[in-house]
Amino acid sequence: MSNTPDRTPARFSWDKIRPREYLHYIPCFDGFQCARLEVPLNWNATNRDSEPKAIVAVIRLPSKVPVTDSRYGGAIVTNPGGPGESGIHQLLTSGKHLQTIADAGKSAGRDGKFFDLISFDPRGVNNTVPRLKCFPNAATEIKYLDQLLDYSLLWSSPNVLGLEWGNAQALGESCSRKDPSTGIEAVHYVNTAQTVEDMLLIVERHGEWREAEARRLLGLSQPKILEIYELAMQRLKWTRDLEKMKYWGLSYGTTLGQTFAAMHPSRIDRMVIDGVMNAADYYAGAWMKNLVDSDKIITTYSRYCFEAGPDRCPLHMNTSVEDIARRFEDVMMDLKTNPIAMPGGDENGPALLTYKDMHLHLLGGMYSSYSHAENLFRLVAGIDARNSTIIREGILGTGREIPKRSKQCVHDGPFSDACVSQSYISMLGPNQAIACMDSAWNNSSSLTKTQFGGYLDDLKTMSKWISPSWARNKLACVGYKGKPAWTFDGPIRGNTSYPILAIGNTHDSVCPLRNAVEITHLFPSSIVVQQDSEGHCFQSSPSTCTGRIIREYFQSGKLPDNGTVCMPEYKPFVGCMNRDEDGKCKSLGEEDESIFKAIEGLT
């Protein structure tokens, strides 16, 4: 479950950084600091010192103030979701927006806090080693993605199930391969519990870095005032084995957060989890607690469309909400059996608009209300009217460019680090490997085709829109036969040292609100905030109300009343939700405008 905007950051060679047992940062990208942290490959090994190591890629977006400034608020560790999403990619594309939301506004004065943001690539992901080497290079990964069956064909016959089963087996076995250069089968070390321990070590090492950085900065100051020096060092001293974490996790990042809270309940300073997964369902490999609200999104969009009228919504039929929803469904379903042919032109060859194309647009609209919902309905209306320009747009919007192999990749050969890390294409391999190792205790790889058929029937009753593609999560583990080297087998619950702030949308495409509500029972004293919007996670529909709550929580620890409901600033077709007596949109204040722009940048 991805929550990282699709923007490609500049290249940087992580080989420039020597791995260390502490955080030694060097400048990277543009305004960031990068480090490679050496951690035990297996946190439960009898003798970790003599065992192989993993190297975690860590990135820091520095605070706007130095650590010696009284306004320095510490570090917030983030995770974008997945499993298998790159925290490096998240911070490069979204870090400054996240920092704006958490940092103090202008009105806070000297009491406001400013934070470092820290993220990392989890086990098996992107720049962290050992890598999962599921594909020999980026081009073969894209070819695998493009050859997957059209969503319109999924589960339509035993032959289709056989093809999907074979694809899943092939990918699982490929991701399970032993790295020829190290002899390590990385898949056994990528599960969430190992990553939790990596995260705790990052927090500890940040405390060590904070104290060292304070000594460095205070040592440069002239003249030295002993009392000021001692007060600053008392505030910034590394509290060995007691450092607490500030955390902000989205989607699967909420499972990572919940697992951390269960394993280390006394080590939480702040924890925001948004788009909450049901961790017990995830660890069981059930995948049955995700889609209960997803179809309500299209129904709700249809209601907004009807309320807005035909001038604002091209699918409007001047009849009823139900007719709009029915028209949407009819157009989409017709593409399964009647894809639209487009002849070649001066710039494009002949092409076909299929259900697969529109399913990708559908997922975009259901995940990201603010940025994609209206365009989704525009595309469907254009297809219904056989508007050739819009049809062509629907086709062109889903293609992938196959990258050329780098010179280093050509030199080092298939499955080399240069080939595997050439570009960040998708989380497909790590996503499935991490999830399958997390559920391996439940023998998820022993799934039979009959059992899968029963699961598919149950899933279809929840969602007609997302269930076909979602079912691949359940099927993914048939190719993974091993177990994780170590896992956490305790319950995902506990009494945390500080209350957790859980956020859920009224209708989330894959993480329903009820999962966020459940957090208040699993972790007593936690608070749930409901954002009255559609889509996946809070940024799917920018709400300054939600943004202010997150800021205040990180700033002072203040929590709203449990069950607080926040409205988004805009809803599809309807427009702004905050109007004056003349019906015009009210302007936002300076700080709210800053929060809104930051959330908008995340969509």
Coordinates of C-alpha atoms in Angstrom, one line a residue:
M1 CA 0.0 0.0 0.0
S2 CA 2.0 2.8 -1.4
N3 CA 1.8 6.4 -0.2
T4 CA 4.8 8.0 -1.9
P5 CA 4.3 10.5 -4.7
D6 CA 5.7 9.3 -8.0
R7 CA 8.5 11.8 -8.5
T8 CA 12.1 10.6 -9.3
P9 CA 14.8 12.2 -7.1
A10 CA 18.3 12.9 -8.3
R11 CA 20.9 10.1 -8.3
F12 CA 23.3 9.6 -5.5
S13 CA 25.9 6.9 -5.0
W14 CA 25.5 5.3 -1.6
D15 CA 28.8 3.6 -2.2
K16 CA 30.4 6.9 -1.2
I17 CA 29.4 6.3 2.4
R18 CA 31.3 3.8 4.5
P19 CA 29.0 1.8 6.8
R20 CA 29.5 2.5 10.5
E21 CA 28.0 1.4 13.8
Y22 CA 27.0 4.9 14.4
L23 CA 25.3 7.7 12.3
H24 CA 28.0 9.4 10.3
Y25 CA 26.2 11.7 7.9
I26 CA 27.5 13.2 4.7
P27 CA 25.8 15.8 2.5
C28 CA 23.6 14.1 -0.2
F29 CA 21.1 15.0 -2.9
D30 CA 20.3 18.7 -2.2
G31 CA 20.1 19.8 1.4
F32 CA 19.9 16.3 2.9
Q33 CA 22.2 14.2 5.0
C34 CA 22.8 10.5 4.4
A35 CA 24.4 7.7 6.4
R36 CA 24.7 3.9 6.3
L37 CA 24.1 2.2 9.6
E38 CA 25.5 -1.2 10.3
V39 CA 23.0 -3.5 12.1
P40 CA 22.9 -7.2 13.0
L41 CA 21.5 -9.2 10.1
N42 CA 19.6 -11.2 12.6
W43 CA 18.7 -9.4 15.8
N44 CA 18.0 -12.7 17.6
A45 CA 21.4 -14.3 16.7
T46 CA 23.2 -15.9 19.6
N47 CA 26.4 -14.0 18.9
R48 CA 25.4 -10.9 16.9
D49 CA 29.0 -9.5 16.9
S50 CA 30.3 -12.4 14.8
E51 CA 27.3 -12.8 12.6
P52 CA 26.8 -11.1 9.1
K53 CA 25.6 -7.5 9.1
A54 CA 22.9 -5.6 7.3
I55 CA 23.5 -2.0 6.2
V56 CA 20.6 0.3 6.5
A57 CA 20.4 3.4 4.3
V58 CA 19.4 6.4 6.4
I59 CA 18.5 9.9 5.3
R60 CA 17.9 13.0 7.4
L61 CA 16.2 16.3 6.5
P62 CA 17.9 18.7 8.9
S63 CA 15.9 20.8 11.3
K64 CA 15.6 24.5 10.5
V65 CA 17.5 25.1 13.8
P66 CA 20.7 23.5 15.2
V67 CA 20.4 21.0 18.0
T68 CA 21.7 23.6 20.4
D69 CA 18.7 25.9 19.8
S70 CA 16.1 25.6 22.5
R71 CA 13.5 25.2 19.7
Y72 CA 15.1 22.0 18.5
G73 CA 12.4 19.3 18.9
G74 CA 14.3 16.2 18.1
A75 CA 13.8 13.8 15.2
I76 CA 10.6 12.3 13.7
V77 CA 11.1 8.9 12.0
T78 CA 8.8 8.3 9.1
N79 CA 7.7 5.3 7.0
P80 CA 5.6 5.7 3.8
G81 CA 4.0 2.2 3.8
G82 CA 4.1 -0.8 1.5
P83 CA 5.4 -3.0 2.8
G84 CA 8.4 -2.3 0.7
E85 CA 8.2 1.4 0.1
S86 CA 11.5 3.4 0.2
G87 CA 11.8 5.8 3.1
I88 CA 14.7 7.5 1.2
H89 CA 12.3 8.1 -1.7
Q90 CA 9.6 9.4 0.6
L91 CA 11.8 11.9 2.3
L92 CA 13.3 13.2 -1.0
T93 CA 9.9 13.7 -2.6
S94 CA 7.7 14.5 0.5
G95 CA 10.0 15.3 3.4
K96 CA 9.8 19.1 3.3
H97 CA 6.0 18.9 3.2
L98 CA 5.9 16.6 6.2
Q99 CA 8.4 18.8 8.0
T100 CA 6.2 21.9 7.3
I101 CA 3.2 20.2 8.9
A102 CA 5.1 19.1 12.0
D103 CA 7.2 22.3 12.5
A104 CA 5.9 25.3 14.4
G105 CA 4.1 28.0 12.6
K106 CA 5.0 31.7 12.8
S107 CA 2.7 32.4 15.7
A108 CA 4.5 29.9 18.0
G109 CA 7.4 32.3 18.8
R110 CA 10.2 30.9 21.0
D111 CA 8.0 28.1 22.2
G112 CA 7.7 26.4 18.8
K113 CA 9.7 23.3 17.9
F114 CA 11.5 22.4 14.7
F115 CA 12.3 18.8 13.8
D116 CA 14.8 16.7 12.0
L117 CA 13.0 14.2 9.7
I118 CA 14.7 10.8 9.5
S119 CA 13.7 7.9 7.2
F120 CA 15.3 4.8 5.9
D121 CA 15.0 2.0 3.4
P122 CA 13.6 -1.1 5.3
R123 CA 15.1 -4.5 5.0
G124 CA 15.3 -5.7 1.4
V125 CA 14.3 -2.3 0.0
N126 CA 16.2 -0.1 -2.5
N127 CA 19.4 1.1 -0.9
T128 CA 19.6 -1.1 2.2
V129 CA 21.7 -4.3 1.9
P130 CA 21.5 -7.2 1.5
R131 CA 19.0 -6.4 -1.2
L132 CA 16.2 -8.6 -2.5
K133 CA 17.4 -9.4 -6.0
C134 CA 14.1 -10.4 -7.6
F135 CA 15.0 -9.1 -11.0
P136 CA 18.4 -9.0 -12.8
N137 CA 17.8 -5.3 -13.8
A138 CA 15.2 -2.6 -13.9
A139 CA 14.1 -3.4 -17.5
T140 CA 13.2 -7.0 -16.6
E141 CA 11.2 -5.7 -13.6
I142 CA 9.1 -3.4 -15.9
K143 CA 8.7 -6.3 -18.4
Y144 CA 7.3 -8.5 -15.6
L145 CA 4.9 -5.7 -14.5
D146 CA 3.7 -5.1 -18.1
Q147 CA 3.1 -8.8 -18.8
L148 CA 0.7 -9.3 -15.9
L149 CA -2.8 -10.1 -17.0
D150 CA -5.4 -7.5 -17.7
Y151 CA -7.5 -6.9 -14.6
S152 CA -10.6 -7.7 -16.8
L153 CA -9.3 -11.3 -17.1
L154 CA -8.5 -11.9 -13.4
W155 CA -10.1 -15.0 -12.0
S156 CA -12.4 -15.5 -14.9
S157 CA -11.4 -19.2 -15.5
P158 CA -9.1 -22.0 -14.2
N159 CA -6.6 -21.1 -16.9
V160 CA -6.3 -17.6 -15.6
L161 CA -5.8 -18.8 -12.0
G162 CA -3.1 -21.1 -13.3
L163 CA -1.3 -18.3 -15.0
E164 CA -1.5 -16.0 -11.9
W165 CA -0.4 -18.9 -9.7
G166 CA 2.6 -19.5 -11.9
N167 CA 3.5 -15.8 -12.0
A168 CA 3.3 -15.7 -8.2
Q169 CA 5.5 -18.8 -7.8
A170 CA 8.1 -17.5 -10.2
L171 CA 8.4 -14.1 -8.4
G172 CA 8.5 -15.7 -5.0
E173 CA 11.2 -18.1 -6.0
S174 CA 13.2 -15.4 -7.7
C175 CA 13.0 -13.1 -4.6
S176 CA 14.1 -16.0 -2.4
R177 CA 17.4 -16.6 -4.3
K178 CA 20.7 -16.6 -2.6
D179 CA 22.9 -13.6 -3.3
P180 CA 26.0 -15.1 -5.1
S181 CA 28.3 -12.4 -3.8
T182 CA 27.4 -12.9 -0.1
G183 CA 25.8 -16.3 0.1
I184 CA 22.9 -14.7 2.0
E185 CA 19.2 -15.4 1.3
A186 CA 18.0 -11.9 2.2
V187 CA 14.4 -12.9 2.3
H188 CA 14.7 -14.6 5.7
Y189 CA 15.8 -11.3 7.3
V190 CA 13.3 -8.8 5.9
N191 CA 10.3 -9.3 8.1
T192 CA 8.8 -6.4 10.2
A193 CA 10.2 -7.4 13.6
Q194 CA 13.8 -7.1 12.3
T195 CA 13.0 -3.7 10.9
V196 CA 11.5 -2.6 14.2
E197 CA 14.8 -3.3 15.9
D198 CA 16.6 -1.4 13.1
M199 CA 14.3 1.5 13.8
L200 CA 15.0 1.4 17.5
L201 CA 18.8 1.4 16.8
I202 CA 18.3 4.4 14.5
V203 CA 16.6 6.3 17.4
E204 CA 19.4 5.3 19.8
R205 CA 22.1 6.3 17.4
H206 CA 20.4 9.6 16.7
G207 CA 20.6 10.3 20.4
E208 CA 24.3 9.6 20.3
W209 CA 24.7 11.8 17.2
R210 CA 22.6 14.6 18.9
E211 CA 25.0 14.8 21.9
A212 CA 28.1 14.7 19.7
E213 CA 26.7 17.4 17.4
A214 CA 25.8 19.6 20.5
R215 CA 29.4 19.2 21.8
R216 CA 30.8 20.1 18.4
L217 CA 28.6 23.2 18.0
L218 CA 29.1 24.4 21.6
G219 CA 32.8 23.9 21.3
L220 CA 32.8 26.3 18.4
S221 CA 31.0 29.1 20.2
Q222 CA 33.0 32.0 21.6
P223 CA 33.1 32.9 24.4
K224 CA 32.1 29.7 26.3
I225 CA 29.7 30.2 29.1
L226 CA 29.9 27.2 31.4
E227 CA 26.4 27.4 32.7
I228 CA 24.8 27.6 29.3
Y229 CA 27.1 24.8 28.1
E230 CA 26.0 22.5 31.0
L231 CA 22.3 23.3 30.6
A232 CA 22.4 22.6 26.9
M233 CA 24.3 19.3 27.3
Q234 CA 21.9 18.2 30.0
R235 CA 19.0 18.8 27.6
L236 CA 20.7 17.1 24.7
K237 CA 22.6 14.3 26.4
W238 CA 22.2 10.8 24.9
T239 CA 20.1 8.7 27.2
R240 CA 21.6 5.4 26.4
D241 CA 19.1 2.6 25.9
L242 CA 16.3 4.9 26.9
E243 CA 15.9 7.1 23.9
K244 CA 12.2 7.5 22.8
M245 CA 10.9 7.7 19.3
K246 CA 8.8 10.2 17.5
Y247 CA 7.2 8.4 14.6
W248 CA 4.9 9.1 11.7
G249 CA 3.8 6.1 9.7
L250 CA 1.3 5.7 6.8
S251 CA -0.5 2.6 5.6
Y252 CA 1.8 -0.4 6.2
G253 CA 3.8 2.1 8.2
T254 CA 1.0 1.8 10.8
T255 CA 1.7 -1.9 11.1
L256 CA 5.4 -1.1 11.6
G257 CA 4.4 1.5 14.2
Q258 CA 2.0 -0.9 16.0
T259 CA 4.6 -3.6 16.1
F260 CA 7.1 -1.2 17.5
A261 CA 4.6 -0.1 20.2
A262 CA 3.9 -3.8 21.1
M263 CA 7.6 -4.7 21.3
H264 CA 8.8 -1.4 22.9
P265 CA 5.8 0.3 24.6
S266 CA 8.0 2.3 26.9
R267 CA 10.0 3.9 24.0
I268 CA 7.3 6.0 22.5
D269 CA 7.5 9.8 22.7
R270 CA 4.9 10.5 19.9
M271 CA 3.4 8.2 17.3
V272 CA 1.1 9.2 14.5
I273 CA -0.4 6.3 12.5
D274 CA -2.5 7.2 9.5
G275 CA -4.4 4.9 7.2
V276 CA -4.4 2.1 9.8
M277 CA -4.0 -1.5 8.9
N278 CA -5.4 -4.3 11.0
A279 CA -2.1 -5.8 12.2
A280 CA -3.5 -9.1 13.4
D281 CA -5.2 -9.7 10.0
Y282 CA -2.0 -8.8 8.2
Y283 CA 0.2 -11.1 10.3
A284 CA -2.3 -13.9 9.7
G285 CA -1.9 -13.4 5.9
A286 CA -5.7 -13.1 5.8
W287 CA -6.1 -9.8 3.9
M288 CA -9.7 -9.6 4.9
K289 CA -9.8 -6.3 6.9
N290 CA -9.0 -3.9 4.1
L291 CA -11.8 -3.4 1.5
V292 CA -14.9 -3.1 3.7
D293 CA -15.4 0.6 2.8
S294 CA -13.7 0.8 -0.6
D295 CA -16.8 0.6 -2.9
K296 CA -18.5 3.3 -0.8
I297 CA -15.9 5.7 -2.3
I298 CA -17.5 5.5 -5.8
T299 CA -21.0 5.7 -4.4
T300 CA -20.0 8.8 -2.4
Y301 CA -18.3 10.4 -5.5
S302 CA -21.6 9.8 -7.3
R303 CA -23.5 11.6 -4.6
Y304 CA -21.1 14.6 -4.8
C305 CA -21.5 14.5 -8.6
F306 CA -25.3 14.7 -8.2
E307 CA -25.2 17.5 -5.6
A308 CA -22.8 19.6 -7.8
G309 CA -24.9 19.3 -10.9
P310 CA -24.1 18.8 -14.6
D311 CA -22.0 21.9 -14.9
R312 CA -19.5 20.5 -12.4
C313 CA -19.8 16.8 -13.1
P314 CA -19.8 15.3 -16.7
L315 CA -21.4 12.0 -15.5
H316 CA -24.4 13.9 -14.1
M317 CA -27.7 12.6 -15.6
N318 CA -30.3 14.9 -14.0
T319 CA -31.9 11.9 -12.4
S320 CA -30.4 10.3 -9.2
V321 CA -27.2 9.3 -7.4
E322 CA -28.0 5.7 -8.2
D323 CA -28.1 6.4 -12.0
I324 CA -24.7 8.2 -11.9
A325 CA -23.2 5.2 -10.1
R326 CA -24.8 2.8 -12.5
R327 CA -23.6 4.7 -15.5
F328 CA -20.1 4.7 -14.1
E329 CA -20.2 1.0 -13.5
D330 CA -21.7 0.3 -17.0
V331 CA -19.0 2.1 -18.8
M332 CA -16.2 0.5 -16.8
M333 CA -17.6 -3.0 -17.0
D334 CA -18.2 -2.7 -20.8
L335 CA -14.5 -2.3 -21.3
K336 CA -14.0 -5.9 -20.1
T337 CA -15.6 -7.3 -23.1
N338 CA -15.5 -4.3 -25.5
P339 CA -12.1 -2.5 -25.3
I340 CA -12.0 0.5 -27.5
A341 CA -9.7 0.5 -30.6
M342 CA -7.9 3.6 -31.6
P343 CA -6.3 3.9 -35.1
G344 CA -2.8 5.2 -35.4
G345 CA -2.2 8.9 -36.1
D346 CA 0.7 11.2 -36.9
E347 CA 2.4 10.6 -33.5
N348 CA 0.8 7.4 -32.1
G349 CA 0.4 3.9 -33.5
P350 CA -2.8 1.9 -33.2
A351 CA -3.8 1.3 -29.6
L352 CA -6.4 -0.3 -27.4
L353 CA -8.1 1.2 -24.3
T354 CA -8.7 -1.7 -22.0
Y355 CA -10.2 -2.3 -18.6
K356 CA -6.6 -2.6 -17.3
D357 CA -5.9 1.0 -18.4
M358 CA -9.0 2.3 -16.7
H359 CA -8.5 0.1 -13.6
L360 CA -5.3 2.0 -12.9
H361 CA -7.1 5.3 -13.3
L362 CA -9.8 3.9 -11.0
L363 CA -7.3 3.0 -8.3
G364 CA -5.8 6.5 -8.6
G365 CA -9.3 8.0 -8.1
M366 CA -10.1 5.8 -5.1
Y367 CA -6.7 6.3 -3.4
S368 CA -6.4 10.1 -4.1
S369 CA -9.7 11.9 -3.9
Y370 CA -8.3 15.5 -4.2
S371 CA -6.1 15.0 -7.1
H372 CA -7.8 12.2 -9.1
A373 CA -11.5 11.8 -8.4
E374 CA -12.8 14.4 -10.8
N375 CA -10.5 13.3 -13.5
L376 CA -11.6 9.7 -13.2
F377 CA -15.2 10.7 -13.7
R378 CA -14.2 13.0 -16.7
L379 CA -12.4 10.0 -18.3
V380 CA -15.4 7.7 -17.8
A381 CA -17.8 10.3 -19.3
G382 CA -15.4 10.8 -22.2
I383 CA -15.2 7.1 -22.9
D384 CA -19.0 6.9 -22.7
A385 CA -19.2 9.7 -25.3
R386 CA -16.4 8.0 -27.4
N387 CA -14.3 11.2 -27.2
S388 CA -11.2 10.1 -29.0
T389 CA -9.0 12.7 -27.3
I390 CA -10.0 11.5 -23.8
I391 CA -9.8 7.8 -24.9
R392 CA -6.2 8.4 -26.1
E393 CA -5.4 10.2 -22.8
G394 CA -6.7 7.1 -20.9
I395 CA -4.3 4.9 -22.8
L396 CA -1.3 7.1 -22.7
G397 CA -1.6 7.7 -19.0
T398 CA -0.6 4.2 -17.9
G399 CA 2.5 3.4 -19.9
R400 CA 6.0 2.7 -18.5
E401 CA 9.3 3.6 -20.0
I402 CA 11.9 0.8 -20.0
P403 CA 15.2 2.3 -18.8
K404 CA 18.6 1.5 -20.4
R405 CA 21.1 -0.4 -18.3
S406 CA 23.8 1.8 -16.8
K407 CA 27.4 1.3 -17.8
Q408 CA 28.1 -0.1 -14.4
C409 CA 25.2 -2.5 -14.7
V410 CA 26.5 -3.8 -18.0
H411 CA 30.0 -4.2 -16.6
D412 CA 28.9 -5.9 -13.3
G413 CA 26.3 -8.1 -14.9
P414 CA 22.8 -9.3 -14.0
F415 CA 21.7 -9.2 -10.3
S416 CA 24.6 -7.0 -9.4
D417 CA 24.0 -4.1 -7.0
A418 CA 24.5 -1.7 -10.0
C419 CA 21.7 -3.4 -11.9
V420 CA 19.3 -4.0 -9.0
S421 CA 19.6 -0.5 -7.6
Q422 CA 19.6 1.3 -11.0
S423 CA 16.3 2.9 -10.3
Y424 CA 13.3 2.7 -8.0
I425 CA 10.7 1.1 -10.1
S426 CA 8.1 -0.5 -7.8
M427 CA 7.8 -2.2 -4.4
L428 CA 6.5 -5.4 -6.0
G429 CA 9.3 -7.8 -4.9
P430 CA 9.9 -6.4 -1.4
N431 CA 6.2 -5.9 -0.8
Q432 CA 5.4 -9.5 -1.2
A433 CA 8.6 -10.8 0.4
I434 CA 8.1 -8.8 3.6
A435 CA 4.4 -9.6 3.8
C436 CA 5.0 -13.3 3.2
M437 CA 7.7 -13.6 5.8
D438 CA 5.5 -11.8 8.3
S439 CA 2.7 -14.4 7.7
A440 CA 5.0 -17.4 7.2
W441 CA 4.2 -18.7 10.7
N442 CA 0.6 -19.2 9.4
N443 CA 1.9 -21.4 6.5
S444 CA 0.7 -18.9 4.0
S445 CA 2.7 -20.6 1.3
S446 CA 0.6 -23.8 1.7
L447 CA -2.5 -22.1 0.2
T448 CA -4.4 -24.4 -2.2
K449 CA -6.4 -23.3 -5.3
T450 CA -9.6 -24.4 -3.7
Q451 CA -8.9 -22.3 -0.6
F452 CA -8.0 -19.4 -2.8
G453 CA -11.3 -19.7 -4.6
G454 CA -13.2 -19.5 -1.3
Y455 CA -11.2 -16.4 -0.3
L456 CA -11.9 -14.8 -3.6
D457 CA -15.6 -15.3 -3.2
D458 CA -15.5 -13.7 0.2
L459 CA -13.5 -10.8 -1.1
K460 CA -15.8 -10.1 -3.9
T461 CA -18.7 -9.5 -1.5
M462 CA -16.7 -6.7 0.0
S463 CA -15.6 -4.9 -3.1
K464 CA -16.3 -5.3 -6.8
W465 CA -13.7 -2.6 -7.7
I466 CA -10.5 -3.5 -5.9
S467 CA -11.0 -7.2 -5.0
P468 CA -9.6 -8.6 -8.3
S469 CA -6.2 -6.9 -7.9
W470 CA -6.2 -7.1 -4.1
A471 CA -6.5 -10.9 -4.3
R472 CA -3.0 -11.0 -5.6
N473 CA -1.8 -10.2 -2.0
K474 CA -3.1 -13.5 -0.8
L475 CA -1.7 -15.4 -3.8
A476 CA 1.7 -13.9 -3.6
C477 CA 3.1 -16.2 -0.9
V478 CA 2.8 -19.5 -2.9
G479 CA 6.4 -18.9 -4.1
Y480 CA 7.9 -18.4 -0.7
K481 CA 8.8 -21.7 1.1
G482 CA 11.1 -20.5 3.9
K483 CA 10.6 -18.9 7.3
P484 CA 12.0 -15.7 8.8
A485 CA 15.2 -16.2 10.9
W486 CA 13.3 -14.6 13.8
T487 CA 10.1 -12.9 14.5
F488 CA 8.0 -11.3 17.2
D489 CA 5.3 -13.7 18.4
G490 CA 3.7 -11.5 21.0
P491 CA 0.3 -9.8 20.7
I492 CA 0.1 -6.5 18.9
R493 CA -1.2 -4.4 21.9
G494 CA 0.2 -2.7 24.9
N495 CA 0.3 0.3 27.3
T496 CA 2.5 2.8 25.6
S497 CA 4.6 5.5 27.3
Y498 CA 2.6 8.2 25.4
P499 CA -0.8 7.9 23.7
I500 CA -0.9 7.1 20.0
L501 CA -2.7 9.4 17.5
A502 CA -4.5 7.3 15.0
I503 CA -6.1 8.9 11.9
G504 CA -8.6 7.4 9.5
N505 CA -10.7 8.6 6.6
T506 CA -14.5 8.0 6.6
H507 CA -14.0 5.9 3.5
D508 CA -10.5 4.6 2.9
S509 CA -9.8 2.5 -0.1
V510 CA -7.8 -0.2 1.7
C511 CA -7.5 0.8 5.4
P512 CA -11.0 1.3 6.8
L513 CA -11.8 3.7 9.6
R514 CA -12.7 0.8 11.9
N515 CA -9.1 -0.2 12.0
A516 CA -8.1 3.2 13.5
V517 CA -10.9 2.9 16.0
E518 CA -9.6 -0.5 17.0
I519 CA -6.3 1.1 18.0
T520 CA -8.0 2.7 21.0
H521 CA -8.7 -0.8 22.4
L522 CA -5.4 -2.3 21.5
F523 CA -3.4 0.6 22.9
P524 CA -5.4 2.2 25.7
S525 CA -5.3 6.0 26.0
S526 CA -4.8 6.3 22.2
I527 CA -7.0 8.7 20.3
V528 CA -8.6 8.4 16.9
V529 CA -9.4 11.3 14.6
Q530 CA -11.8 10.8 11.7
Q531 CA -11.2 12.8 8.6
D532 CA -14.6 13.0 6.7
S533 CA -13.2 12.3 3.3
E534 CA -12.5 9.5 0.8
G535 CA -9.2 8.0 -0.3
H536 CA -6.1 6.5 1.3
C537 CA -4.5 8.4 4.3
F538 CA -5.1 12.0 5.3
Q539 CA -3.2 13.6 2.4
S540 CA -5.8 12.2 -0.1
S541 CA -8.0 15.1 0.8
P542 CA -6.1 18.0 2.4
S543 CA -7.6 19.1 5.7
T544 CA -6.1 21.9 7.7
C545 CA -8.0 20.6 10.7
T546 CA -6.1 17.3 10.6
G547 CA -2.9 19.1 9.8
R548 CA -3.3 21.3 12.9
I549 CA -3.9 18.3 15.1
I550 CA -0.8 16.5 13.8
R551 CA 1.3 19.7 14.3
E552 CA 0.0 20.3 17.9
Y553 CA 0.6 16.7 18.8
F554 CA 4.2 16.8 17.7
Q555 CA 4.7 20.3 19.1
S556 CA 3.3 19.9 22.6
G557 CA 1.8 16.4 22.9
K558 CA -1.7 17.8 23.0
L559 CA -4.4 15.4 21.8
P560 CA -8.0 16.2 20.6
D561 CA -11.0 14.5 22.0
N562 CA -11.3 10.9 20.9
G563 CA -13.6 10.7 17.8
T564 CA -12.9 14.2 16.7
V565 CA -14.1 14.7 13.1
C566 CA -12.2 16.9 10.6
M567 CA -13.5 18.1 7.3
P568 CA -11.3 18.4 4.2
E569 CA -11.0 21.8 2.6
Y570 CA -12.5 20.5 -0.7
K571 CA -14.7 17.6 -1.8
P572 CA -14.8 16.4 -5.4
F573 CA -17.3 18.3 -7.6
V574 CA -18.8 20.1 -4.6
G575 CA -15.7 22.3 -4.1
C576 CA -14.7 24.1 -0.9
M577 CA -16.4 23.1 2.3
N578 CA -15.8 26.4 4.2
R579 CA -17.9 29.1 2.7
D580 CA -19.1 32.6 3.8
E581 CA -22.7 33.7 3.9
D582 CA -22.6 34.6 0.2
G583 CA -21.6 31.0 -0.7
K584 CA -18.0 32.0 -1.6
C585 CA -15.0 30.1 -0.4
K586 CA -13.4 31.5 2.7
S587 CA -9.7 32.3 2.5
L588 CA -7.4 30.4 4.8
G589 CA -5.2 32.2 7.3
E590 CA -1.5 32.3 6.7
E591 CA -0.6 29.3 8.9
D592 CA -3.5 27.2 7.6
E593 CA -2.6 28.1 4.0
S594 CA 0.9 26.8 4.7
I595 CA -0.4 23.6 6.1
F596 CA -2.8 23.2 3.2
K597 CA -0.1 23.7 0.6
A598 CA 2.1 21.2 2.4
I599 CA -0.6 18.5 2.4
E600 CA -1.4 19.3 -1.2
G601 CA 2.2 18.7 -2.0
L602 CA 1.8 15.2 -0.7
T603 CA -1.1 14.2 -2.9

